[in-house]
Phi, psi and omega in degrees: 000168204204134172302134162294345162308321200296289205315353193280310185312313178298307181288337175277355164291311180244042154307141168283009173188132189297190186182097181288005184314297190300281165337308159300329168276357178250002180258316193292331186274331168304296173355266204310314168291326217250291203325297177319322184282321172318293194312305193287022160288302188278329164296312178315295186342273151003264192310338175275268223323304173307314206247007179215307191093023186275026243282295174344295186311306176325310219274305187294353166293306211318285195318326167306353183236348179262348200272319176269348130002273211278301203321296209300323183268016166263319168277349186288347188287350167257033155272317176305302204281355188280303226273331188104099189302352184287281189310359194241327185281330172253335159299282183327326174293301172311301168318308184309292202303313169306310189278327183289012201257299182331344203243016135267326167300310177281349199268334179282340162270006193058038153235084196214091191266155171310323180278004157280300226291329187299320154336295185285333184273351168290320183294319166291286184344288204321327211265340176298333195299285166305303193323305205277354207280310197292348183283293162337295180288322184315327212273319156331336183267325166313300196299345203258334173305317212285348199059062171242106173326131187313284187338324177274344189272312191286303176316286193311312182312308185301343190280315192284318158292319167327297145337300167254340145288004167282312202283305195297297216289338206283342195298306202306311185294328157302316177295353205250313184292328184275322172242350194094170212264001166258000152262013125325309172279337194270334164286355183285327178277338161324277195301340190273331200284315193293304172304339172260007165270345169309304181273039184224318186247327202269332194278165181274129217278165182089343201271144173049054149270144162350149178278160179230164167346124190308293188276029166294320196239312217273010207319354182264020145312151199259096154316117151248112206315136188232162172331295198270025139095019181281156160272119190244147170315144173300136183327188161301293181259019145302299148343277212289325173330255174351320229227341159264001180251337191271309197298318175245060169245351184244063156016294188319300190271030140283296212296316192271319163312318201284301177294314194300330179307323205271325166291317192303331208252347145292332169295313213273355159287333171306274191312299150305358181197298194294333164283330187293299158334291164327310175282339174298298190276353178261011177074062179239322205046183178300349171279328161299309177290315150323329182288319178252036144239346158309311213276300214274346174255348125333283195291345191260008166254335167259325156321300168284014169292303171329282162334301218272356179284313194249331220287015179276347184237008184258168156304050274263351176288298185318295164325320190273303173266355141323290203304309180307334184293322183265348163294346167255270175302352166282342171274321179281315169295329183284322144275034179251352178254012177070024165310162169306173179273347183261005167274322181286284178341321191267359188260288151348295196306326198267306136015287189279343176299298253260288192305343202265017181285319199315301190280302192336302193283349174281321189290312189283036169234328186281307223268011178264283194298331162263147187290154201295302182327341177284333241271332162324285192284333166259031162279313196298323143283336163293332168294312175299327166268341158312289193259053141282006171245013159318303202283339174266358165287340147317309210291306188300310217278005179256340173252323193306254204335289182312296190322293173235020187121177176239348186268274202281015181269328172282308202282326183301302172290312178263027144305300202280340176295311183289326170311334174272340190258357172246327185277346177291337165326317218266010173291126166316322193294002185272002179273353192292344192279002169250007176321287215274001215295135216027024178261156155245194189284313186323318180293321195276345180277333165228356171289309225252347181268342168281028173238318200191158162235162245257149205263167199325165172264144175233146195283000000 
């Protein structure tokens, strides 16, 4: 079976005129969403800090929200292609907006014990999962109204987080020095309501349907047949079958989920415990660490500019671990070596040119190799397994510190961050990432199956 994105992608392909609508509303609601979460990146910490003296407590919020994150969007990916990734993205969001609006509210009536607010941040994770998962497949279906090269479509999404992750840390970070870490929160349920009214009311009807039968585009797919001979959609875990028999049939997004698990998860301790730390014992307070996620999501705004301009024409490996050598172990030693704040901005700054190549060439290498009917559940399982060490990384980087310190839990983490981003070049599958270089899924799920059908992927 197959999504109604491909087929809606398809007709809008051979439409006698684009239409950048839909791509903008689906990037303006990616916006709108990833600001909120940023801001509330830097207020949740903040607000466990404040309110525990904890970093261990900080690290177990990170994890109530990140763990049911990765559970829920791992199982969800044949519900987005069952339900239609439109409808699964403003309901959640909607859902999201309520428990984050709820957790300033109760906190201001005193009724807020640590295990409701751990509730409440679990339910948003649960609901961010699908929400940000269903936002994601739209854009492919988009970039094809709009007629735009993947690379440029997957480039503009990297801009438009970039973008906002420039926009949230610097709110956040005023806001928090300025008013506390709960009007942080309260604009993070503001971003989740706006967003799920964009995408309900602002995208252009037909965009993010429902999925339809395997053989609209497939006829040798194995149909399934009910007593009076109708064809019904495939089960739940059938869906979910498929869509792990494809992922691991593909040598390449395995070889690239396995390094991204491993970074997601040194990342999300770096952001959740080590800076706010950092920031505490070096006197910098919360406008710093806005500063240096403002510095390093600026230049990471010119970095996919870039991208979405030439990188269809760079060499996507060579780019790609350039961009990790200055986005990783250099953030971590510089505050573990006690630089000044304007040697750390700048490090930071260059840090961030360097990520913003990552996603642009990361988004075109999924959306090339998988066919679109697929592309819900296994965008959704390659995500879930990147970031499953995302919910323990709080949990380490909160225990590293109570153990031995915050200097050496930073020289510790960005060792191991540069040993993983260098020796994984050295794998054979990374030369696979440019085979497929201007094909998408769309092509291969319905240009290639009414012509011939496309031989085996080879490892």
């Amino acid at each position: 079976m197959t999504t109604g994105t491909a087929a809606t992608a398809a007709t809008a392909t051979d439409a006698p005129g684009r239409s950048f609508r839909p791509l903008a509303g689906v990037l303006t609601a990616m916006a709108v969403s990833v600001t909120g979460t940023r801001v509330s990146a830097i207020a949740l910490p903040w607000f466990v800090l404040a309110t525990t003296g904890s970093a261990t407590m900080t690290g177990l919020v990170a994890f109530a929200e990140m763990a049911p994150y990765v559970a829920v969007k791992a199982l969800t990916g044949p519900l987005v292609d069952r339900l239609g990734p439109r409808v699964v993205s403003w309901t959640t969001d909607a859902v999201s907006a309520v428990a984050a609006g709820l957790v300033p509210l109760l906190h201001a009536q005193g009724l807020l014990p640590f295990w409701v607010l751990l509730v409440m941040v679990a339910v948003i994770g649960a609901m961010r999962g699908p929400g940000d998962l269903a936002k994601s497949v739209m854009v492919p279906e988009a970039a094809d109204h709009a007629r735009v090269p993947m690379e440029r479509a997957t480039g503009l999404s990297g801009v438009t987080e970039r973008l906002a992750s420039t926009i949230g840390p610097a709110v956040g970070g005023g806001l928090v020095a300025l008013m506390g870490p709960l009007a942080g929160l309260a604009i993070n349920a503001v971003t989740f309501a706006l967003g799920s009214l964009i995408i309900a009311v602002a995208l252009p009807r037909g965009m993010g349907r429902p999925a339809v039968p395997a053989t609209a585009v497939d006829p040798s797919a194995d149909p399934a047949v009910d007593a009076s001979g109708e064809e019904q959609p495939a089960g739940y875990w059938r869906m979910f079958r498929e869509g792990f028999t494809f992922l691991r049939s593909e040598p390449l997004l395995l070889t690239v989920i396995v390094m991204i698990g491993i970074t997601n998860l040194i990342d999300a301790g770096f952001i959740t415990v080590l800076v706010p730390v950092w920031a505490r014992e070096s006197g910098n307070g919360p406008a710093a660490i806005g500063l240096l996620a403002a510095s390093m999501g600026a230049t990471a705004v010119v970095g996919s500019l870039i991208a979405a301009a030439v990188a269809s024409r760079l060499p996507r490996r060579t780019v790609f671990f350039t961009g990790f050598l200055l986005c990783g172990a250099p953030r971590f030693m510089v505050l573990a070596l006690g630089a000044p704040m304007w040697l750390v901005i700048t490090v930071f700054a260059i840090g961030g040119f360097g990520s913003g190549f990552l996603n642009p060439i990361l988004g075109a290498v999924l959306f090339e190799r998988v066919p679109r009917h697929l592309l819900g559940r296994v965008h959704a399982l390659g995500d879930s397994l990147a970031w499953a060490g995302i919910p323990l990384g709080g949990l380490v980087a909160g225990a590293a510190v109570a153990t031995v310190g915050l200097i050496p839990s930073l020289i510790a983490a960005g060792a191991l961050y540069f040993a993983t981003t260098t020796l994984a070049g050295l794998r054979p599958e990374w030369r696979e990432m440019d085979r497929l270089r201007g094909r998408s899924g769309q092509a291969d799920s319905v240009a290639d199956a009414a012509v011939e059908p496309e031989p085996a992927r080879s490892a």
